[in-house]
Amino acid sequence: QVQLVESGGGLVQPGGSLRLSCAASGSIFSINDMGWYRQAPGKERELVATITRGGSTNYADSVKGRFAISRDNAMNTVYLQMNSLKPEDTAVYFCNADIYIGYRKTYWGKGTPVTVSS
């Protein structure tokens, strides 16, 4: 059984920073792409950033220059450093991973809420 568990969300003032973490555990052979998505109230889930096993990254235009995704392959963990946060960044943030468990399967975490408000 594979699980993704996010942490690090919370309430922050505009202009502030947060660092999200997501750890994968279970019977994992290897992890390919990992990523962060978010879903704001009343909106569809959207991509925030992704990172390959080799470290290549991709960002949504709305977060470029403010957010940074990274990963620790030895710890099966992906991070999202969020700086210069804006109220429109308020959402539930979900971790996603493409994991090989004998075959490839995509897993999602349960999400961690981020609220940007004064």
PDB file of C-alpha atoms in Angstrom, residues 1-104:
ATOM      1  CA  GLN A   1       0.000   0.000   0.000  1.00  0.00           C
ATOM      2  CA  VAL A   2       1.450   3.331  -1.095  1.00  0.00           C
ATOM      3  CA  GLN A   3       0.584   6.597   0.617  1.00  0.00           C
ATOM      4  CA  LEU A   4       1.409  10.225  -0.082  1.00  0.00           C
ATOM      5  CA  VAL A   5       1.194  12.483   2.960  1.00  0.00           C
ATOM      6  CA  GLU A   6       1.403  16.271   2.622  1.00  0.00           C
ATOM      7  CA  SER A   7       2.348  18.694   5.380  1.00  0.00           C
ATOM      8  CA  GLY A   8       3.242  22.333   5.839  1.00  0.00           C
ATOM      9  CA  GLY A   9       0.032  24.115   4.919  1.00  0.00           C
ATOM     10  CA  GLY A  10      -1.531  26.842   7.015  1.00  0.00           C
ATOM     11  CA  LEU A  11      -2.485  30.491   7.274  1.00  0.00           C
ATOM     12  CA  VAL A  12      -0.023  33.097   6.035  1.00  0.00           C
ATOM     13  CA  GLN A  13      -0.201  36.818   5.321  1.00  0.00           C
ATOM     14  CA  PRO A  14       0.173  38.161   1.774  1.00  0.00           C
ATOM     15  CA  GLY A  15       3.846  38.370   0.890  1.00  0.00           C
ATOM     16  CA  GLY A  16       4.717  35.553   3.240  1.00  0.00           C
ATOM     17  CA  SER A  17       6.217  32.135   2.631  1.00  0.00           C
ATOM     18  CA  LEU A  18       5.360  28.508   3.268  1.00  0.00           C
ATOM     19  CA  ARG A  19       7.123  25.240   2.511  1.00  0.00           C
ATOM     20  CA  LEU A  20       5.044  22.194   1.700  1.00  0.00           C
ATOM     21  CA  SER A  21       6.360  18.651   1.963  1.00  0.00           C
ATOM     22  CA  CYS A  22       5.008  15.386   0.612  1.00  0.00           C
ATOM     23  CA  ALA A  23       6.431  12.024   1.603  1.00  0.00           C
ATOM     24  CA  ALA A  24       5.688   8.794  -0.224  1.00  0.00           C
ATOM     25  CA  SER A  25       5.747   5.537   1.713  1.00  0.00           C
ATOM     26  CA  GLY A  26       4.960   1.888   1.095  1.00  0.00           C
ATOM     27  CA  SER A  27       6.106  -0.773  -1.339  1.00  0.00           C
ATOM     28  CA  ILE A  28       7.827   1.537  -3.823  1.00  0.00           C
ATOM     29  CA  PHE A  29      10.287   0.396  -6.467  1.00  0.00           C
ATOM     30  CA  SER A  30      10.903   3.868  -7.863  1.00  0.00           C
ATOM     31  CA  ILE A  31       9.219   7.237  -8.339  1.00  0.00           C
ATOM     32  CA  ASN A  32       9.150   9.007 -11.677  1.00  0.00           C
ATOM     33  CA  ASP A  33       7.532  12.442 -11.946  1.00  0.00           C
ATOM     34  CA  MET A  34       6.250  14.170  -8.817  1.00  0.00           C
ATOM     35  CA  GLY A  35       4.151  17.281  -8.656  1.00  0.00           C
ATOM     36  CA  TRP A  36       1.937  19.702  -6.838  1.00  0.00           C
ATOM     37  CA  TYR A  37      -1.588  20.662  -7.843  1.00  0.00           C
ATOM     38  CA  ARG A  38      -4.079  22.957  -6.166  1.00  0.00           C
ATOM     39  CA  GLN A  39      -7.813  23.415  -6.029  1.00  0.00           C
ATOM     40  CA  ALA A  40      -9.398  26.673  -4.919  1.00  0.00           C
ATOM     41  CA  PRO A  41     -13.016  26.804  -3.720  1.00  0.00           C
ATOM     42  CA  GLY A  42     -15.398  26.538  -6.653  1.00  0.00           C
ATOM     43  CA  LYS A  43     -12.602  25.915  -9.147  1.00  0.00           C
ATOM     44  CA  GLU A  44     -11.079  22.922 -10.882  1.00  0.00           C
ATOM     45  CA  ARG A  45      -7.821  21.358  -9.758  1.00  0.00           C
ATOM     46  CA  GLU A  46      -4.855  22.909 -11.562  1.00  0.00           C
ATOM     47  CA  LEU A  47      -1.198  22.114 -11.989  1.00  0.00           C
ATOM     48  CA  VAL A  48       1.235  24.140  -9.897  1.00  0.00           C
ATOM     49  CA  ALA A  49       4.596  22.498 -10.589  1.00  0.00           C
ATOM     50  CA  THR A  50       6.154  19.190 -11.548  1.00  0.00           C
ATOM     51  CA  ILE A  51       9.624  17.693 -11.272  1.00  0.00           C
ATOM     52  CA  THR A  52      11.174  14.677 -12.955  1.00  0.00           C
ATOM     53  CA  ARG A  53      13.372  12.169 -11.198  1.00  0.00           C
ATOM     54  CA  GLY A  54      16.352  13.881 -12.798  1.00  0.00           C
ATOM     55  CA  GLY A  55      15.308  17.285 -11.502  1.00  0.00           C
ATOM     56  CA  SER A  56      13.755  18.958 -14.540  1.00  0.00           C
ATOM     57  CA  THR A  57      10.974  21.287 -13.474  1.00  0.00           C
ATOM     58  CA  ASN A  58       7.817  22.792 -14.939  1.00  0.00           C
ATOM     59  CA  TYR A  59       5.698  25.582 -13.438  1.00  0.00           C
ATOM     60  CA  ALA A  60       2.328  27.162 -14.006  1.00  0.00           C
ATOM     61  CA  ASP A  61       2.738  30.706 -15.303  1.00  0.00           C
ATOM     62  CA  SER A  62       0.934  32.057 -12.228  1.00  0.00           C
ATOM     63  CA  VAL A  63       3.656  30.806  -9.847  1.00  0.00           C
ATOM     64  CA  LYS A  64       6.836  31.200 -11.924  1.00  0.00           C
ATOM     65  CA  GLY A  65       9.467  33.148 -10.050  1.00  0.00           C
ATOM     66  CA  ARG A  66       7.657  32.737  -6.710  1.00  0.00           C
ATOM     67  CA  PHE A  67       7.440  28.981  -6.141  1.00  0.00           C
ATOM     68  CA  ALA A  68      10.197  26.366  -6.311  1.00  0.00           C
ATOM     69  CA  ILE A  69       9.710  22.600  -6.468  1.00  0.00           C
ATOM     70  CA  SER A  70      12.432  20.208  -5.353  1.00  0.00           C
ATOM     71  CA  ARG A  71      12.739  16.574  -4.332  1.00  0.00           C
ATOM     72  CA  ASP A  72      14.840  14.186  -2.299  1.00  0.00           C
ATOM     73  CA  ASN A  73      14.888  10.873  -4.148  1.00  0.00           C
ATOM     74  CA  ALA A  74      16.471   9.025  -1.240  1.00  0.00           C
ATOM     75  CA  MET A  75      13.626  10.128   1.040  1.00  0.00           C
ATOM     76  CA  ASN A  76      10.854   9.773  -1.593  1.00  0.00           C
ATOM     77  CA  THR A  77       9.864  13.341  -0.760  1.00  0.00           C
ATOM     78  CA  VAL A  78       8.889  16.359  -2.832  1.00  0.00           C
ATOM     79  CA  TYR A  79       8.835  19.940  -1.599  1.00  0.00           C
ATOM     80  CA  LEU A  80       7.200  23.171  -2.682  1.00  0.00           C
ATOM     81  CA  GLN A  81       8.744  26.405  -1.463  1.00  0.00           C
ATOM     82  CA  MET A  82       6.166  29.160  -1.859  1.00  0.00           C
ATOM     83  CA  ASN A  83       7.314  32.785  -1.580  1.00  0.00           C
ATOM     84  CA  SER A  84       5.575  36.119  -2.139  1.00  0.00           C
ATOM     85  CA  LEU A  85       2.247  34.462  -1.531  1.00  0.00           C
ATOM     86  CA  LYS A  86      -0.900  36.145  -2.800  1.00  0.00           C
ATOM     87  CA  PRO A  87      -4.544  35.754  -1.744  1.00  0.00           C
ATOM     88  CA  GLU A  88      -5.200  34.021  -5.068  1.00  0.00           C
ATOM     89  CA  ASP A  89      -2.803  31.255  -4.009  1.00  0.00           C
ATOM     90  CA  THR A  90      -5.372  30.189  -1.413  1.00  0.00           C
ATOM     91  CA  ALA A  91      -6.308  26.571  -2.154  1.00  0.00           C
ATOM     92  CA  VAL A  92      -5.939  22.995  -1.051  1.00  0.00           C
ATOM     93  CA  TYR A  93      -2.586  21.768  -2.334  1.00  0.00           C
ATOM     94  CA  PHE A  94      -2.293  18.142  -3.459  1.00  0.00           C
ATOM     95  CA  CYS A  95       0.805  16.061  -4.016  1.00  0.00           C
ATOM     96  CA  ASN A  96       0.957  13.728  -7.019  1.00  0.00           C
ATOM     97  CA  ALA A  97       3.466  11.025  -7.919  1.00  0.00           C
ATOM     98  CA  ASP A  98       3.983   8.542 -10.735  1.00  0.00           C
ATOM     99  CA  ILE A  99       5.203   5.462  -8.884  1.00  0.00           C
ATOM    100  CA  TYR A 100       6.488   2.101 -10.092  1.00  0.00           C
ATOM    101  CA  ILE A 101       5.244  -0.655  -7.787  1.00  0.00           C
ATOM    102  CA  GLY A 102       5.782  -3.496 -10.229  1.00  0.00           C
ATOM    103  CA  TYR A 103       3.729  -1.478 -12.670  1.00  0.00           C
ATOM    104  CA  ARG A 104       3.226   2.274 -13.006  1.00  0.00           C
TER     105      ARG A 104
END
